[in-house]
């Protein structure tokens, strides 16, 4: 799960943070330093779009938010507008995650697809249709992840408005990964408890696991 969620931590956290304080040390204005330090994630988003030959929604969101906040900050002269950009990302992400509870498959189930292969995906679909406890567990994790992102957004807004501008970047760069890390740990623990109780994992089903799962051997998708 950490491999899936933290593939670009250096570009998203360390590099922008270091760049901001280097620029501030050189006497660059706050709003300019904030805007320039936001460029590495944008470059990463564009590079990802070129590499995969398609633009993902949140990559486009990063670029649009930077452009809008940069123009607004330039007009108003207030660097806090750029700080609020960092609250918009988790707000949109959290709203989308919670919204998937109304979809055919919630976010936690969709996330698990990245960790499953072959017959494992077929088994997961079968268990989703037949096992209420499987659906309930994935929905509760989806709600947890969505609520954590919305909490991150609220904290970011409060920090952007109330704290000194030069303090907010260092707090924000560690706050978001910290909250996400806690959610991942909670998700792993929840998955382990589910496996111990029901004999099957919530995530990471491999083909071998699928072939050996009780539901697949019995042909019902339900633990006997």
mmCIF file with all atom_site columns, C-alpha atoms in Angstrom:
data_model
loop_
_atom_site.group_PDB
_atom_site.id
_atom_site.type_symbol
_atom_site.label_atom_id
_atom_site.label_alt_id
_atom_site.label_comp_id
_atom_site.label_asym_id
_atom_site.label_entity_id
_atom_site.label_seq_id
_atom_site.pdbx_PDB_ins_code
_atom_site.Cartn_x
_atom_site.Cartn_y
_atom_site.Cartn_z
_atom_site.occupancy
_atom_site.B_iso_or_equiv
_atom_site.pdbx_formal_charge
_atom_site.auth_seq_id
_atom_site.auth_comp_id
_atom_site.auth_asym_id
_atom_site.auth_atom_id
_atom_site.pdbx_PDB_model_num
ATOM 1   C CA . UNK A 1 1   ? 0.000   0.000   0.000   1.00 0.00 ? 1   UNK A CA 1
ATOM 2   C CA . UNK A 1 2   ? 2.861   2.357   0.756   1.00 0.00 ? 2   UNK A CA 1
ATOM 3   C CA . UNK A 1 3   ? 4.319   1.580   -2.672  1.00 0.00 ? 3   UNK A CA 1
ATOM 4   C CA . UNK A 1 4   ? 1.070   2.610   -4.324  1.00 0.00 ? 4   UNK A CA 1
ATOM 5   C CA . UNK A 1 5   ? 0.475   5.725   -2.227  1.00 0.00 ? 5   UNK A CA 1
ATOM 6   C CA . UNK A 1 6   ? 3.986   7.165   -1.896  1.00 0.00 ? 6   UNK A CA 1
ATOM 7   C CA . UNK A 1 7   ? 5.726   6.771   -5.282  1.00 0.00 ? 7   UNK A CA 1
ATOM 8   C CA . UNK A 1 8   ? 6.556   10.467  -5.638  1.00 0.00 ? 8   UNK A CA 1
ATOM 9   C CA . UNK A 1 9   ? 6.990   11.660  -2.058  1.00 0.00 ? 9   UNK A CA 1
ATOM 10  C CA . UNK A 1 10  ? 10.276  13.435  -2.808  1.00 0.00 ? 10  UNK A CA 1
ATOM 11  C CA . UNK A 1 11  ? 8.857   15.503  -5.650  1.00 0.00 ? 11  UNK A CA 1
ATOM 12  C CA . UNK A 1 12  ? 5.624   16.254  -3.822  1.00 0.00 ? 12  UNK A CA 1
ATOM 13  C CA . UNK A 1 13  ? 7.089   17.084  -0.400  1.00 0.00 ? 13  UNK A CA 1
ATOM 14  C CA . UNK A 1 14  ? 10.855  17.412  -0.046  1.00 0.00 ? 14  UNK A CA 1
ATOM 15  C CA . UNK A 1 15  ? 11.731  19.282  -3.231  1.00 0.00 ? 15  UNK A CA 1
ATOM 16  C CA . UNK A 1 16  ? 9.001   21.991  -3.000  1.00 0.00 ? 16  UNK A CA 1
ATOM 17  C CA . UNK A 1 17  ? 9.779   22.552  0.675   1.00 0.00 ? 17  UNK A CA 1
ATOM 18  C CA . UNK A 1 18  ? 13.519  22.892  0.100   1.00 0.00 ? 18  UNK A CA 1
ATOM 19  C CA . UNK A 1 19  ? 12.969  25.130  -2.920  1.00 0.00 ? 19  UNK A CA 1
ATOM 20  C CA . UNK A 1 20  ? 10.646  27.459  -0.988  1.00 0.00 ? 20  UNK A CA 1
ATOM 21  C CA . UNK A 1 21  ? 13.087  28.098  1.851   1.00 0.00 ? 21  UNK A CA 1
ATOM 22  C CA . UNK A 1 22  ? 16.066  28.441  -0.493  1.00 0.00 ? 22  UNK A CA 1
ATOM 23  C CA . UNK A 1 23  ? 14.169  31.109  -2.440  1.00 0.00 ? 23  UNK A CA 1
ATOM 24  C CA . UNK A 1 24  ? 13.091  32.889  0.745   1.00 0.00 ? 24  UNK A CA 1
ATOM 25  C CA . UNK A 1 25  ? 16.702  32.892  1.954   1.00 0.00 ? 25  UNK A CA 1
ATOM 26  C CA . UNK A 1 26  ? 17.623  34.601  -1.328  1.00 0.00 ? 26  UNK A CA 1
ATOM 27  C CA . UNK A 1 27  ? 15.100  37.337  -0.604  1.00 0.00 ? 27  UNK A CA 1
ATOM 28  C CA . UNK A 1 28  ? 12.374  36.198  -2.989  1.00 0.00 ? 28  UNK A CA 1
ATOM 29  C CA . UNK A 1 29  ? 8.892   37.431  -2.037  1.00 0.00 ? 29  UNK A CA 1
ATOM 30  C CA . UNK A 1 30  ? 6.597   34.973  -0.277  1.00 0.00 ? 30  UNK A CA 1
ATOM 31  C CA . UNK A 1 31  ? 4.039   34.633  -3.053  1.00 0.00 ? 31  UNK A CA 1
ATOM 32  C CA . UNK A 1 32  ? 6.749   34.173  -5.682  1.00 0.00 ? 32  UNK A CA 1
ATOM 33  C CA . UNK A 1 33  ? 8.534   31.550  -3.585  1.00 0.00 ? 33  UNK A CA 1
ATOM 34  C CA . UNK A 1 34  ? 5.254   29.706  -3.022  1.00 0.00 ? 34  UNK A CA 1
ATOM 35  C CA . UNK A 1 35  ? 4.431   29.740  -6.718  1.00 0.00 ? 35  UNK A CA 1
ATOM 36  C CA . UNK A 1 36  ? 7.897   28.621  -7.840  1.00 0.00 ? 36  UNK A CA 1
ATOM 37  C CA . UNK A 1 37  ? 8.045   25.870  -5.216  1.00 0.00 ? 37  UNK A CA 1
ATOM 38  C CA . UNK A 1 38  ? 4.750   24.506  -6.590  1.00 0.00 ? 38  UNK A CA 1
ATOM 39  C CA . UNK A 1 39  ? 6.258   23.964  -10.033 1.00 0.00 ? 39  UNK A CA 1
ATOM 40  C CA . UNK A 1 40  ? 7.953   20.538  -9.400  1.00 0.00 ? 40  UNK A CA 1
ATOM 41  C CA . UNK A 1 41  ? 4.627   18.740  -8.753  1.00 0.00 ? 41  UNK A CA 1
ATOM 42  C CA . UNK A 1 42  ? 3.218   20.386  -11.878 1.00 0.00 ? 42  UNK A CA 1
ATOM 43  C CA . UNK A 1 43  ? 6.175   19.180  -13.939 1.00 0.00 ? 43  UNK A CA 1
ATOM 44  C CA . UNK A 1 44  ? 5.646   15.716  -12.466 1.00 0.00 ? 44  UNK A CA 1
ATOM 45  C CA . UNK A 1 45  ? 1.960   15.807  -13.425 1.00 0.00 ? 45  UNK A CA 1
ATOM 46  C CA . UNK A 1 46  ? 2.722   16.885  -16.990 1.00 0.00 ? 46  UNK A CA 1
ATOM 47  C CA . UNK A 1 47  ? 5.474   14.275  -17.334 1.00 0.00 ? 47  UNK A CA 1
ATOM 48  C CA . UNK A 1 48  ? 3.092   11.586  -16.101 1.00 0.00 ? 48  UNK A CA 1
ATOM 49  C CA . UNK A 1 49  ? 0.480   12.666  -18.632 1.00 0.00 ? 49  UNK A CA 1
ATOM 50  C CA . UNK A 1 50  ? 3.028   12.503  -21.460 1.00 0.00 ? 50  UNK A CA 1
ATOM 51  C CA . UNK A 1 51  ? 4.394   9.149   -20.306 1.00 0.00 ? 51  UNK A CA 1
ATOM 52  C CA . UNK A 1 52  ? 0.987   7.499   -19.958 1.00 0.00 ? 52  UNK A CA 1
ATOM 53  C CA . UNK A 1 53  ? -0.482  9.421   -22.926 1.00 0.00 ? 53  UNK A CA 1
ATOM 54  C CA . UNK A 1 54  ? -3.437  10.526  -20.848 1.00 0.00 ? 54  UNK A CA 1
ATOM 55  C CA . UNK A 1 55  ? -4.049  13.193  -18.241 1.00 0.00 ? 55  UNK A CA 1
ATOM 56  C CA . UNK A 1 56  ? -5.394  12.028  -14.909 1.00 0.00 ? 56  UNK A CA 1
ATOM 57  C CA . UNK A 1 57  ? -8.018  14.162  -13.190 1.00 0.00 ? 57  UNK A CA 1
ATOM 58  C CA . UNK A 1 58  ? -5.890  15.104  -10.195 1.00 0.00 ? 58  UNK A CA 1
ATOM 59  C CA . UNK A 1 59  ? -2.891  15.917  -12.362 1.00 0.00 ? 59  UNK A CA 1
ATOM 60  C CA . UNK A 1 60  ? -5.073  18.417  -14.219 1.00 0.00 ? 60  UNK A CA 1
ATOM 61  C CA . UNK A 1 61  ? -6.405  19.686  -10.885 1.00 0.00 ? 61  UNK A CA 1
ATOM 62  C CA . UNK A 1 62  ? -2.877  20.402  -9.639  1.00 0.00 ? 62  UNK A CA 1
ATOM 63  C CA . UNK A 1 63  ? -2.096  22.457  -12.745 1.00 0.00 ? 63  UNK A CA 1
ATOM 64  C CA . UNK A 1 64  ? -5.404  24.355  -12.727 1.00 0.00 ? 64  UNK A CA 1
ATOM 65  C CA . UNK A 1 65  ? -5.207  25.171  -9.011  1.00 0.00 ? 65  UNK A CA 1
ATOM 66  C CA . UNK A 1 66  ? -1.678  26.491  -9.379  1.00 0.00 ? 66  UNK A CA 1
ATOM 67  C CA . UNK A 1 67  ? -2.628  28.720  -12.313 1.00 0.00 ? 67  UNK A CA 1
ATOM 68  C CA . UNK A 1 68  ? -5.776  30.074  -10.652 1.00 0.00 ? 68  UNK A CA 1
ATOM 69  C CA . UNK A 1 69  ? -4.123  30.707  -7.292  1.00 0.00 ? 69  UNK A CA 1
ATOM 70  C CA . UNK A 1 70  ? -1.051  32.262  -8.927  1.00 0.00 ? 70  UNK A CA 1
ATOM 71  C CA . UNK A 1 71  ? -3.165  34.728  -10.922 1.00 0.00 ? 71  UNK A CA 1
ATOM 72  C CA . UNK A 1 72  ? -5.333  35.532  -7.899  1.00 0.00 ? 72  UNK A CA 1
ATOM 73  C CA . UNK A 1 73  ? -2.296  36.023  -5.678  1.00 0.00 ? 73  UNK A CA 1
ATOM 74  C CA . UNK A 1 74  ? -0.649  38.245  -8.289  1.00 0.00 ? 74  UNK A CA 1
ATOM 75  C CA . UNK A 1 75  ? -3.751  40.436  -8.493  1.00 0.00 ? 75  UNK A CA 1
ATOM 76  C CA . UNK A 1 76  ? -4.408  40.600  -4.754  1.00 0.00 ? 76  UNK A CA 1
ATOM 77  C CA . UNK A 1 77  ? -0.785  40.578  -3.623  1.00 0.00 ? 77  UNK A CA 1
ATOM 78  C CA . UNK A 1 78  ? -1.725  38.116  -0.874  1.00 0.00 ? 78  UNK A CA 1
ATOM 79  C CA . UNK A 1 79  ? 0.459   34.966  -0.663  1.00 0.00 ? 79  UNK A CA 1
ATOM 80  C CA . UNK A 1 80  ? -2.170  33.246  1.493   1.00 0.00 ? 80  UNK A CA 1
ATOM 81  C CA . UNK A 1 81  ? -4.195  32.604  -1.644  1.00 0.00 ? 81  UNK A CA 1
ATOM 82  C CA . UNK A 1 82  ? -1.445  30.249  -2.793  1.00 0.00 ? 82  UNK A CA 1
ATOM 83  C CA . UNK A 1 83  ? -1.481  28.540  0.595   1.00 0.00 ? 83  UNK A CA 1
ATOM 84  C CA . UNK A 1 84  ? -5.204  27.869  0.231   1.00 0.00 ? 84  UNK A CA 1
ATOM 85  C CA . UNK A 1 85  ? -4.402  25.938  -2.954  1.00 0.00 ? 85  UNK A CA 1
ATOM 86  C CA . UNK A 1 86  ? -2.943  23.200  -0.756  1.00 0.00 ? 86  UNK A CA 1
ATOM 87  C CA . UNK A 1 87  ? -6.271  22.932  1.055   1.00 0.00 ? 87  UNK A CA 1
ATOM 88  C CA . UNK A 1 88  ? -8.224  22.567  -2.180  1.00 0.00 ? 88  UNK A CA 1
ATOM 89  C CA . UNK A 1 89  ? -6.492  19.330  -3.208  1.00 0.00 ? 89  UNK A CA 1
ATOM 90  C CA . UNK A 1 90  ? -7.431  17.245  -0.138  1.00 0.00 ? 90  UNK A CA 1
ATOM 91  C CA . UNK A 1 91  ? -10.882 18.878  -0.113  1.00 0.00 ? 91  UNK A CA 1
ATOM 92  C CA . UNK A 1 92  ? -11.601 17.689  -3.656  1.00 0.00 ? 92  UNK A CA 1
ATOM 93  C CA . UNK A 1 93  ? -10.011 14.300  -3.018  1.00 0.00 ? 93  UNK A CA 1
ATOM 94  C CA . UNK A 1 94  ? -11.914 13.766  0.240   1.00 0.00 ? 94  UNK A CA 1
ATOM 95  C CA . UNK A 1 95  ? -15.210 14.781  -1.343  1.00 0.00 ? 95  UNK A CA 1
ATOM 96  C CA . UNK A 1 96  ? -14.620 12.412  -4.257  1.00 0.00 ? 96  UNK A CA 1
ATOM 97  C CA . UNK A 1 97  ? -13.678 9.488   -1.961  1.00 0.00 ? 97  UNK A CA 1
ATOM 98  C CA . UNK A 1 98  ? -16.778 9.942   0.202   1.00 0.00 ? 98  UNK A CA 1
ATOM 99  C CA . UNK A 1 99  ? -18.851 10.324  -2.957  1.00 0.00 ? 99  UNK A CA 1
ATOM 100 C CA . UNK A 1 100 ? -17.773 6.865   -4.161  1.00 0.00 ? 100 UNK A CA 1
ATOM 101 C CA . UNK A 1 101 ? -19.876 5.413   -1.336  1.00 0.00 ? 101 UNK A CA 1
ATOM 102 C CA . UNK A 1 102 ? -22.825 6.134   -3.631  1.00 0.00 ? 102 UNK A CA 1
ATOM 103 C CA . UNK A 1 103 ? -21.141 4.464   -6.610  1.00 0.00 ? 103 UNK A CA 1
ATOM 104 C CA . UNK A 1 104 ? -21.280 0.793   -7.609  1.00 0.00 ? 104 UNK A CA 1
ATOM 105 C CA . UNK A 1 105 ? -17.881 0.202   -5.971  1.00 0.00 ? 105 UNK A CA 1
ATOM 106 C CA . UNK A 1 106 ? -16.379 2.457   -3.256  1.00 0.00 ? 106 UNK A CA 1
ATOM 107 C CA . UNK A 1 107 ? -12.884 3.880   -3.322  1.00 0.00 ? 107 UNK A CA 1
ATOM 108 C CA . UNK A 1 108 ? -11.393 1.137   -1.118  1.00 0.00 ? 108 UNK A CA 1
ATOM 109 C CA . UNK A 1 109 ? -12.545 -1.535  -3.558  1.00 0.00 ? 109 UNK A CA 1
ATOM 110 C CA . UNK A 1 110 ? -11.191 0.425   -6.518  1.00 0.00 ? 110 UNK A CA 1
ATOM 111 C CA . UNK A 1 111 ? -7.883  0.904   -4.718  1.00 0.00 ? 111 UNK A CA 1
ATOM 112 C CA . UNK A 1 112 ? -7.653  -2.841  -4.149  1.00 0.00 ? 112 UNK A CA 1
ATOM 113 C CA . UNK A 1 113 ? -7.779  -3.415  -7.896  1.00 0.00 ? 113 UNK A CA 1
ATOM 114 C CA . UNK A 1 114 ? -4.212  -2.122  -8.102  1.00 0.00 ? 114 UNK A CA 1
ATOM 115 C CA . UNK A 1 115 ? -3.127  -4.963  -5.817  1.00 0.00 ? 115 UNK A CA 1
ATOM 116 C CA . UNK A 1 116 ? -5.062  -7.807  -7.394  1.00 0.00 ? 116 UNK A CA 1
ATOM 117 C CA . UNK A 1 117 ? -4.494  -9.790  -10.567 1.00 0.00 ? 117 UNK A CA 1
ATOM 118 C CA . UNK A 1 118 ? -6.243  -12.404 -12.666 1.00 0.00 ? 118 UNK A CA 1
ATOM 119 C CA . UNK A 1 119 ? -8.618  -14.694 -10.745 1.00 0.00 ? 119 UNK A CA 1
ATOM 120 C CA . UNK A 1 120 ? -8.175  -12.556 -7.632  1.00 0.00 ? 120 UNK A CA 1
ATOM 121 C CA . UNK A 1 121 ? -10.182 -9.727  -9.184  1.00 0.00 ? 121 UNK A CA 1
ATOM 122 C CA . UNK A 1 122 ? -12.936 -12.135 -10.154 1.00 0.00 ? 122 UNK A CA 1
ATOM 123 C CA . UNK A 1 123 ? -13.022 -13.486 -6.606  1.00 0.00 ? 123 UNK A CA 1
ATOM 124 C CA . UNK A 1 124 ? -13.163 -9.982  -5.134  1.00 0.00 ? 124 UNK A CA 1
ATOM 125 C CA . UNK A 1 125 ? -16.149 -9.158  -7.350  1.00 0.00 ? 125 UNK A CA 1
ATOM 126 C CA . UNK A 1 126 ? -17.837 -12.348 -6.267  1.00 0.00 ? 126 UNK A CA 1
ATOM 127 C CA . UNK A 1 127 ? -17.242 -11.620 -2.591  1.00 0.00 ? 127 UNK A CA 1
ATOM 128 C CA . UNK A 1 128 ? -18.534 -8.054  -3.027  1.00 0.00 ? 128 UNK A CA 1
ATOM 129 C CA . UNK A 1 129 ? -21.816 -9.388  -4.410  1.00 0.00 ? 129 UNK A CA 1
ATOM 130 C CA . UNK A 1 130 ? -22.268 -12.138 -1.831  1.00 0.00 ? 130 UNK A CA 1
ATOM 131 C CA . UNK A 1 131 ? -20.663 -11.034 1.465   1.00 0.00 ? 131 UNK A CA 1
ATOM 132 C CA . UNK A 1 132 ? -22.196 -8.114  3.396   1.00 0.00 ? 132 UNK A CA 1
ATOM 133 C CA . UNK A 1 133 ? -19.246 -8.017  5.820   1.00 0.00 ? 133 UNK A CA 1
ATOM 134 C CA . UNK A 1 134 ? -16.839 -7.568  2.887   1.00 0.00 ? 134 UNK A CA 1
ATOM 135 C CA . UNK A 1 135 ? -18.866 -4.639  1.558   1.00 0.00 ? 135 UNK A CA 1
ATOM 136 C CA . UNK A 1 136 ? -19.213 -3.139  5.023   1.00 0.00 ? 136 UNK A CA 1
ATOM 137 C CA . UNK A 1 137 ? -15.462 -3.307  5.697   1.00 0.00 ? 137 UNK A CA 1
ATOM 138 C CA . UNK A 1 138 ? -14.544 -1.617  2.402   1.00 0.00 ? 138 UNK A CA 1
ATOM 139 C CA . UNK A 1 139 ? -17.166 1.083   2.862   1.00 0.00 ? 139 UNK A CA 1
ATOM 140 C CA . UNK A 1 140 ? -15.925 1.858   6.364   1.00 0.00 ? 140 UNK A CA 1
ATOM 141 C CA . UNK A 1 141 ? -12.359 2.195   5.063   1.00 0.00 ? 141 UNK A CA 1
ATOM 142 C CA . UNK A 1 142 ? -13.587 4.448   2.265   1.00 0.00 ? 142 UNK A CA 1
ATOM 143 C CA . UNK A 1 143 ? -15.312 6.681   4.796   1.00 0.00 ? 143 UNK A CA 1
ATOM 144 C CA . UNK A 1 144 ? -12.161 6.765   6.945   1.00 0.00 ? 144 UNK A CA 1
ATOM 145 C CA . UNK A 1 145 ? -9.943  7.793   4.010   1.00 0.00 ? 145 UNK A CA 1
ATOM 146 C CA . UNK A 1 146 ? -12.390 10.425  2.828   1.00 0.00 ? 146 UNK A CA 1
ATOM 147 C CA . UNK A 1 147 ? -12.797 11.902  6.311   1.00 0.00 ? 147 UNK A CA 1
ATOM 148 C CA . UNK A 1 148 ? -9.010  12.038  6.755   1.00 0.00 ? 148 UNK A CA 1
ATOM 149 C CA . UNK A 1 149 ? -8.602  14.017  3.514   1.00 0.00 ? 149 UNK A CA 1
ATOM 150 C CA . UNK A 1 150 ? -11.360 16.439  4.540   1.00 0.00 ? 150 UNK A CA 1
ATOM 151 C CA . UNK A 1 151 ? -9.682  16.878  7.937   1.00 0.00 ? 151 UNK A CA 1
ATOM 152 C CA . UNK A 1 152 ? -6.434  17.662  6.127   1.00 0.00 ? 152 UNK A CA 1
ATOM 153 C CA . UNK A 1 153 ? -8.280  20.301  4.086   1.00 0.00 ? 153 UNK A CA 1
ATOM 154 C CA . UNK A 1 154 ? -9.824  21.948  7.160   1.00 0.00 ? 154 UNK A CA 1
ATOM 155 C CA . UNK A 1 155 ? -6.492  22.057  8.985   1.00 0.00 ? 155 UNK A CA 1
ATOM 156 C CA . UNK A 1 156 ? -4.816  23.521  5.895   1.00 0.00 ? 156 UNK A CA 1
ATOM 157 C CA . UNK A 1 157 ? -7.382  26.309  5.678   1.00 0.00 ? 157 UNK A CA 1
ATOM 158 C CA . UNK A 1 158 ? -6.948  27.203  9.353   1.00 0.00 ? 158 UNK A CA 1
ATOM 159 C CA . UNK A 1 159 ? -3.156  27.207  9.003   1.00 0.00 ? 159 UNK A CA 1
ATOM 160 C CA . UNK A 1 160 ? -3.228  29.299  5.819   1.00 0.00 ? 160 UNK A CA 1
ATOM 161 C CA . UNK A 1 161 ? -5.400  31.935  7.474   1.00 0.00 ? 161 UNK A CA 1
ATOM 162 C CA . UNK A 1 162 ? -4.033  32.005  11.020  1.00 0.00 ? 162 UNK A CA 1
ATOM 163 C CA . UNK A 1 163 ? -0.315  31.124  10.935  1.00 0.00 ? 163 UNK A CA 1
ATOM 164 C CA . UNK A 1 164 ? 2.674   33.098  9.610   1.00 0.00 ? 164 UNK A CA 1
ATOM 165 C CA . UNK A 1 165 ? 3.118   32.462  5.886   1.00 0.00 ? 165 UNK A CA 1
ATOM 166 C CA . UNK A 1 166 ? 6.688   31.188  6.210   1.00 0.00 ? 166 UNK A CA 1
ATOM 167 C CA . UNK A 1 167 ? 5.638   28.578  8.777   1.00 0.00 ? 167 UNK A CA 1
ATOM 168 C CA . UNK A 1 168 ? 2.764   27.037  6.814   1.00 0.00 ? 168 UNK A CA 1
ATOM 169 C CA . UNK A 1 169 ? 4.761   25.245  4.045   1.00 0.00 ? 169 UNK A CA 1
ATOM 170 C CA . UNK A 1 170 ? 6.789   23.120  6.460   1.00 0.00 ? 170 UNK A CA 1
ATOM 171 C CA . UNK A 1 171 ? 3.663   22.183  8.435   1.00 0.00 ? 171 UNK A CA 1
ATOM 172 C CA . UNK A 1 172 ? 1.646   21.378  5.334   1.00 0.00 ? 172 UNK A CA 1
ATOM 173 C CA . UNK A 1 173 ? 4.348   19.289  3.645   1.00 0.00 ? 173 UNK A CA 1
ATOM 174 C CA . UNK A 1 174 ? 4.487   16.941  6.625   1.00 0.00 ? 174 UNK A CA 1
ATOM 175 C CA . UNK A 1 175 ? 0.851   17.162  7.675   1.00 0.00 ? 175 UNK A CA 1
ATOM 176 C CA . UNK A 1 176 ? -0.646  15.595  4.549   1.00 0.00 ? 176 UNK A CA 1
ATOM 177 C CA . UNK A 1 177 ? 1.756   12.617  4.321   1.00 0.00 ? 177 UNK A CA 1
ATOM 178 C CA . UNK A 1 178 ? 1.452   12.184  8.097   1.00 0.00 ? 178 UNK A CA 1
ATOM 179 C CA . UNK A 1 179 ? -2.342  11.948  7.970   1.00 0.00 ? 179 UNK A CA 1
ATOM 180 C CA . UNK A 1 180 ? -2.163  9.675   4.945   1.00 0.00 ? 180 UNK A CA 1
ATOM 181 C CA . UNK A 1 181 ? 0.386   7.460   6.689   1.00 0.00 ? 181 UNK A CA 1
ATOM 182 C CA . UNK A 1 182 ? -1.877  7.059   9.724   1.00 0.00 ? 182 UNK A CA 1
ATOM 183 C CA . UNK A 1 183 ? -4.792  6.146   7.455   1.00 0.00 ? 183 UNK A CA 1
ATOM 184 C CA . UNK A 1 184 ? -2.671  3.550   5.643   1.00 0.00 ? 184 UNK A CA 1
ATOM 185 C CA . UNK A 1 185 ? -1.599  2.017   8.954   1.00 0.00 ? 185 UNK A CA 1
ATOM 186 C CA . UNK A 1 186 ? -5.232  1.910   10.072  1.00 0.00 ? 186 UNK A CA 1
ATOM 187 C CA . UNK A 1 187 ? -6.157  0.304   6.747   1.00 0.00 ? 187 UNK A CA 1
ATOM 188 C CA . UNK A 1 188 ? -3.479  -2.377  7.088   1.00 0.00 ? 188 UNK A CA 1
ATOM 189 C CA . UNK A 1 189 ? -4.618  -3.173  10.637  1.00 0.00 ? 189 UNK A CA 1
ATOM 190 C CA . UNK A 1 190 ? -8.236  -3.313  9.559   1.00 0.00 ? 190 UNK A CA 1
ATOM 191 C CA . UNK A 1 191 ? -7.318  -5.638  6.696   1.00 0.00 ? 191 UNK A CA 1
ATOM 192 C CA . UNK A 1 192 ? -5.380  -7.949  9.020   1.00 0.00 ? 192 UNK A CA 1
ATOM 193 C CA . UNK A 1 193 ? -8.276  -8.140  11.487  1.00 0.00 ? 193 UNK A CA 1
ATOM 194 C CA . UNK A 1 194 ? -10.632 -8.903  8.621   1.00 0.00 ? 194 UNK A CA 1
ATOM 195 C CA . UNK A 1 195 ? -8.339  -11.686 7.386   1.00 0.00 ? 195 UNK A CA 1
ATOM 196 C CA . UNK A 1 196 ? -8.107  -13.210 10.872  1.00 0.00 ? 196 UNK A CA 1
ATOM 197 C CA . UNK A 1 197 ? -11.875 -13.080 11.319  1.00 0.00 ? 197 UNK A CA 1
ATOM 198 C CA . UNK A 1 198 ? -13.044 -14.109 7.847   1.00 0.00 ? 198 UNK A CA 1
ATOM 199 C CA . UNK A 1 199 ? -10.079 -15.982 6.399   1.00 0.00 ? 199 UNK A CA 1
ATOM 200 C CA . UNK A 1 200 ? -9.524  -13.673 3.415   1.00 0.00 ? 200 UNK A CA 1
ATOM 201 C CA . UNK A 1 201 ? -7.785  -10.299 2.898   1.00 0.00 ? 201 UNK A CA 1
ATOM 202 C CA . UNK A 1 202 ? -9.442  -7.072  1.835   1.00 0.00 ? 202 UNK A CA 1
ATOM 203 C CA . UNK A 1 203 ? -6.525  -6.093  -0.417  1.00 0.00 ? 203 UNK A CA 1
ATOM 204 C CA . UNK A 1 204 ? -3.673  -7.629  -2.353  1.00 0.00 ? 204 UNK A CA 1
ATOM 205 C CA . UNK A 1 205 ? -5.328  -10.838 -3.419  1.00 0.00 ? 205 UNK A CA 1
ATOM 206 C CA . UNK A 1 206 ? -2.943  -12.653 -5.737  1.00 0.00 ? 206 UNK A CA 1
ATOM 207 C CA . UNK A 1 207 ? -3.826  -15.347 -8.209  1.00 0.00 ? 207 UNK A CA 1
ATOM 208 C CA . UNK A 1 208 ? -2.440  -17.951 -5.800  1.00 0.00 ? 208 UNK A CA 1
ATOM 209 C CA . UNK A 1 209 ? -4.523  -16.565 -2.954  1.00 0.00 ? 209 UNK A CA 1
ATOM 210 C CA . UNK A 1 210 ? -7.591  -16.562 -5.159  1.00 0.00 ? 210 UNK A CA 1
ATOM 211 C CA . UNK A 1 211 ? -7.073  -20.181 -6.182  1.00 0.00 ? 211 UNK A CA 1
ATOM 212 C CA . UNK A 1 212 ? -6.650  -21.237 -2.559  1.00 0.00 ? 212 UNK A CA 1
ATOM 213 C CA . UNK A 1 213 ? -9.420  -19.128 -1.066  1.00 0.00 ? 213 UNK A CA 1
ATOM 214 C CA . UNK A 1 214 ? -12.260 -21.087 0.594   1.00 0.00 ? 214 UNK A CA 1
ATOM 215 C CA . UNK A 1 215 ? -14.919 -19.270 -1.441  1.00 0.00 ? 215 UNK A CA 1
ATOM 216 C CA . UNK A 1 216 ? -13.262 -20.199 -4.741  1.00 0.00 ? 216 UNK A CA 1
ATOM 217 C CA . UNK A 1 217 ? -12.788 -23.820 -3.802  1.00 0.00 ? 217 UNK A CA 1
ATOM 218 C CA . UNK A 1 218 ? -16.404 -24.056 -2.706  1.00 0.00 ? 218 UNK A CA 1
ATOM 219 C CA . UNK A 1 219 ? -17.612 -22.127 -5.751  1.00 0.00 ? 219 UNK A CA 1
ATOM 220 C CA . UNK A 1 220 ? -19.783 -19.824 -3.659  1.00 0.00 ? 220 UNK A CA 1
ATOM 221 C CA . UNK A 1 221 ? -17.463 -16.905 -2.875  1.00 0.00 ? 221 UNK A CA 1
ATOM 222 C CA . UNK A 1 222 ? -18.550 -17.218 0.780   1.00 0.00 ? 222 UNK A CA 1
ATOM 223 C CA . UNK A 1 223 ? -16.550 -18.651 3.630   1.00 0.00 ? 223 UNK A CA 1
ATOM 224 C CA . UNK A 1 224 ? -18.112 -21.887 4.809   1.00 0.00 ? 224 UNK A CA 1
#
